[in-house]
Structure formats: structure tokens, C-alpha cells
Amino acid sequence: MLNVKKDNEEIKIKGSKFMYGWIFLSLIGGIAACIFLITHGLKFDSKYSLFYLGGGIMCMPFFVYITLWHLPALIPGKILLTIVQGETCTIKSKKGSVLIKNIRNINLIRNPLNLINDIVIETFDNKKVKIRTYNLLDDLDYEVMVDKYMYPYMTENARKVWDRKVNLDLLLKEVKYERQEQKVD
């Protein structure tokens, strides 16, 4: 479920509380499992002790690496991005701000280096802005966010590109979201 806080014309997008819990449990659980495997492997009281030790030692660096990348996500109340509606219609993040009318294409792309989803915004100025989501936004939450808060302010070409990407039938079926026709000046 999308975690949205509205302040006048500002819409602050935060991560889903479910995803906060899921990420926390998976990272801490992975490290705890590796420590468990290493400690029981070092006891050498089973014929599988070498497998325990090897598996724990091989997986520990991966879980520590992923945990270090996700640490900024575990800050309570972290705001991923802010959408300012009204005359300016901008998207603000730590990386800067982008006019919604200047968006040519918007995607949710997984970074292969750290396995974190990034919102990649391509503008008509041939600039790319990456907004790190720390996997706190589900794919369907991302689609609802773009369709509900950005789509009405996009240019006609950007709307056509978005309409080719989004599956409104799936959004209606899974999250009960239906696009409302909005009139924007």
C-alpha cells in the first residue's frame, strides 16, 4: 500500500510499512542465518558441518553488502520523493527536481549492482534523474503513484508512452485502482 502524506499542494511519497518490515526481516534474518550456520559448522558435531561452514561463509558477504546498501532505507519516516502539484508541477528528491511537463519517459529499473529499484526519469533535455527507492515501493504502488499523481500533468506524448507501459486492468484487479479523468489547466 502506497504511503502518502499530503500537505497543501505537496504530496510526500514514503515507503510502504509492509516493505519496511519485509526488508528489515530479510536482511537481519539473512545475516542471522549465516551466523547460525557458521557457529554450528565450527562445532563439527555433524557430518554436514563443512557444508554449514562453507554456506555461511559464502553467503555472509552478500548479506552484509546488501544490508549496507539498504541502511539508508531503514531511517524511520524517510521521504523518497515529493510531488508538488499546482502551477509548477515538479518532482523533488535528493537528486534535484524535475518539472513533470518536462518528463519524456519514466521507468522503475532494478540496479544490477545493489539490487535496489530506482525510478529513472528521462527529460526532454536529455537528462536522466535517478531516484533511489530502496525497494520500499512495490511495482504496483509505483504504477499507481505515477498514474494518479503525475499522469494528469504529463505532456500528451509522455501520456501515450505511459499508457503503453501501464496495465490498468491489472491495477483494477490487484489494488482496486481506477484512473479518474482529471482536468488540469
Coordinates of C-alpha atoms in Angstrom, one line a residue:
M1 CA 0.0 0.0 0.0
L2 CA 1.4 3.4 -1.0
N3 CA 2.2 5.6 2.0
V4 CA 1.3 9.1 1.0
K5 CA 1.3 12.3 3.1
K6 CA -0.4 15.4 1.6
D7 CA 0.5 18.9 2.7
N8 CA -1.4 21.5 0.7
E9 CA 0.0 21.1 -2.8
E10 CA 2.8 18.8 -1.7
I11 CA 2.5 15.0 -1.9
K12 CA 5.2 13.2 0.0
I13 CA 5.7 9.6 -1.0
K14 CA 7.1 7.3 1.7
G15 CA 7.8 3.6 1.6
S16 CA 5.2 1.0 2.4
K17 CA 5.3 -0.1 6.0
F18 CA 5.0 -3.7 4.9
M19 CA 8.1 -3.3 2.7
Y20 CA 10.0 -1.7 5.6
G21 CA 9.3 -4.8 7.7
W22 CA 10.0 -7.2 4.8
I23 CA 13.4 -5.6 4.1
F24 CA 14.3 -5.4 7.7
L25 CA 13.4 -9.1 8.4
S26 CA 15.1 -10.4 5.3
L27 CA 18.3 -8.6 5.8
I28 CA 18.6 -9.3 9.6
G29 CA 17.3 -12.8 9.0
G30 CA 19.9 -13.5 6.3
I31 CA 22.8 -12.3 8.5
A32 CA 21.4 -14.2 11.5
A33 CA 21.1 -17.4 9.4
C34 CA 24.7 -17.0 8.2
I35 CA 26.0 -16.6 11.7
F36 CA 24.0 -19.6 12.8
L37 CA 25.4 -21.7 10.0
I38 CA 29.0 -20.6 10.8
T39 CA 28.7 -21.3 14.5
H40 CA 27.2 -24.7 14.1
G41 CA 29.7 -25.5 11.3
L42 CA 32.5 -24.7 13.7
K43 CA 31.3 -27.2 16.2
F44 CA 32.0 -30.1 13.8
D45 CA 29.3 -32.3 15.5
S46 CA 27.6 -33.3 12.3
K47 CA 28.8 -34.8 9.0
Y48 CA 27.3 -31.7 7.3
S49 CA 29.5 -29.2 9.4
L50 CA 31.7 -28.4 6.4
F51 CA 28.6 -27.6 4.3
Y52 CA 27.2 -25.3 7.1
L53 CA 30.6 -23.6 7.4
G54 CA 31.0 -23.1 3.7
G55 CA 27.5 -21.9 3.1
G56 CA 27.6 -19.4 6.0
I57 CA 31.0 -18.1 4.9
M58 CA 29.9 -17.8 1.2
C59 CA 26.6 -16.1 2.0
M60 CA 27.7 -13.7 4.7
P61 CA 29.5 -11.2 2.4
F62 CA 26.4 -11.0 0.2
F63 CA 24.0 -10.2 3.1
V64 CA 26.4 -7.7 4.6
Y65 CA 26.9 -6.0 1.2
I66 CA 23.1 -5.8 0.6
T67 CA 22.5 -4.6 4.2
L68 CA 25.0 -1.8 3.9
W69 CA 23.2 -0.6 0.7
H70 CA 19.8 -0.7 2.4
L71 CA 20.8 1.0 5.6
P72 CA 19.5 4.5 4.5
A73 CA 16.1 2.9 3.8
L74 CA 15.7 1.9 7.5
I75 CA 15.5 5.6 8.6
P76 CA 12.0 5.9 10.0
G77 CA 9.8 8.3 8.0
K78 CA 12.1 8.5 5.1
I79 CA 10.6 10.5 2.2
L80 CA 11.5 9.0 -1.1
L81 CA 10.2 11.9 -3.3
T82 CA 7.9 14.8 -3.1
I83 CA 5.4 15.8 -5.9
V84 CA 4.4 19.4 -5.9
Q85 CA 1.2 20.0 -7.7
G86 CA -0.2 23.3 -8.9
E87 CA 1.4 25.7 -11.3
T88 CA 4.9 24.3 -11.1
C89 CA 4.1 20.6 -11.1
T90 CA 7.6 19.3 -10.0
I91 CA 9.1 16.1 -8.6
K92 CA 11.6 16.8 -5.8
S93 CA 14.1 14.4 -4.4
K94 CA 17.7 14.5 -3.1
K95 CA 19.0 14.3 -6.6
G96 CA 17.2 17.5 -7.6
S97 CA 13.9 18.5 -9.1
V98 CA 12.2 17.8 -12.4
L99 CA 9.2 19.5 -14.0
I100 CA 6.5 17.0 -14.7
K101 CA 5.8 18.7 -18.1
N102 CA 9.5 18.0 -18.9
I103 CA 9.2 14.2 -18.4
R104 CA 9.7 12.2 -21.6
N105 CA 9.8 8.8 -20.0
I106 CA 9.7 7.3 -16.5
N107 CA 10.7 3.8 -15.5
L108 CA 11.3 1.7 -12.5
I109 CA 14.6 -0.1 -13.1
R110 CA 16.5 -2.5 -10.8
N111 CA 20.1 -1.7 -10.4
P112 CA 22.1 -4.9 -11.0
L113 CA 25.0 -3.8 -8.7
N114 CA 22.9 -3.4 -5.5
L115 CA 19.5 -5.0 -6.4
I116 CA 17.7 -1.8 -5.5
N117 CA 14.9 -0.3 -7.7
D118 CA 15.4 3.2 -9.0
I119 CA 12.9 5.5 -10.5
V120 CA 14.6 6.7 -13.7
I121 CA 13.2 9.9 -15.2
E122 CA 14.3 10.9 -18.7
T123 CA 13.6 14.5 -19.6
F124 CA 13.2 16.3 -22.9
D125 CA 16.6 18.0 -22.1
N126 CA 18.3 14.5 -22.4
K127 CA 18.9 14.4 -18.7
K128 CA 18.4 11.3 -16.5
V129 CA 17.4 11.6 -12.9
K130 CA 17.5 8.5 -10.7
I131 CA 15.5 8.4 -7.5
R132 CA 16.5 5.6 -5.2
T133 CA 13.5 3.7 -3.8
Y134 CA 15.4 1.2 -1.6
N135 CA 12.8 -1.3 -2.7
L136 CA 10.3 0.4 -0.4
L137 CA 7.9 0.9 -3.3
D138 CA 6.3 -2.1 -4.8
D139 CA 5.9 -2.3 -8.6
L140 CA 2.1 -1.8 -8.4
D141 CA 2.5 1.1 -5.9
Y142 CA 4.9 2.8 -8.3
E143 CA 2.4 2.5 -11.2
V144 CA -0.4 3.8 -9.0
M145 CA 1.8 6.7 -7.9
V146 CA 2.7 7.7 -11.4
D147 CA -0.8 7.3 -12.8
K148 CA -2.5 9.1 -10.0
Y149 CA -0.2 12.0 -9.2
M150 CA 2.0 12.6 -12.3
Y151 CA -0.1 11.4 -15.3
P152 CA -2.6 14.3 -15.3
Y153 CA 0.3 16.8 -15.6
M154 CA 2.4 15.0 -18.2
T155 CA 2.5 16.1 -21.9
E156 CA 0.5 14.2 -24.4
N157 CA 3.4 12.2 -25.8
A158 CA 4.5 11.2 -22.3
R159 CA 1.0 10.1 -21.5
K160 CA 1.0 7.9 -24.6
V161 CA 4.3 6.3 -23.6
W162 CA 2.9 5.7 -20.1
D163 CA -0.3 4.2 -21.4
R164 CA 1.7 1.6 -23.3
K165 CA 3.5 0.6 -20.1
V166 CA 0.8 0.5 -17.5
N167 CA -1.8 -2.2 -17.3
L168 CA -4.9 -0.6 -15.9
D169 CA -6.8 -3.9 -15.8
L170 CA -4.2 -5.4 -13.5
L171 CA -4.2 -2.3 -11.3
L172 CA -8.0 -2.5 -11.0
K173 CA -7.9 -6.2 -10.2
E174 CA -5.0 -6.2 -7.8
V175 CA -5.1 -2.8 -5.9
K176 CA -8.6 -1.6 -6.8
Y177 CA -7.3 1.5 -8.6
E178 CA -9.2 3.1 -11.4
R179 CA -7.9 6.1 -13.3
Q180 CA -10.0 9.2 -12.7
E181 CA -10.3 11.7 -15.5
Q182 CA -8.9 14.9 -14.1
K183 CA -9.0 18.3 -15.7
V184 CA -5.7 20.1 -15.4
D185 CA -5.1 23.6 -16.7

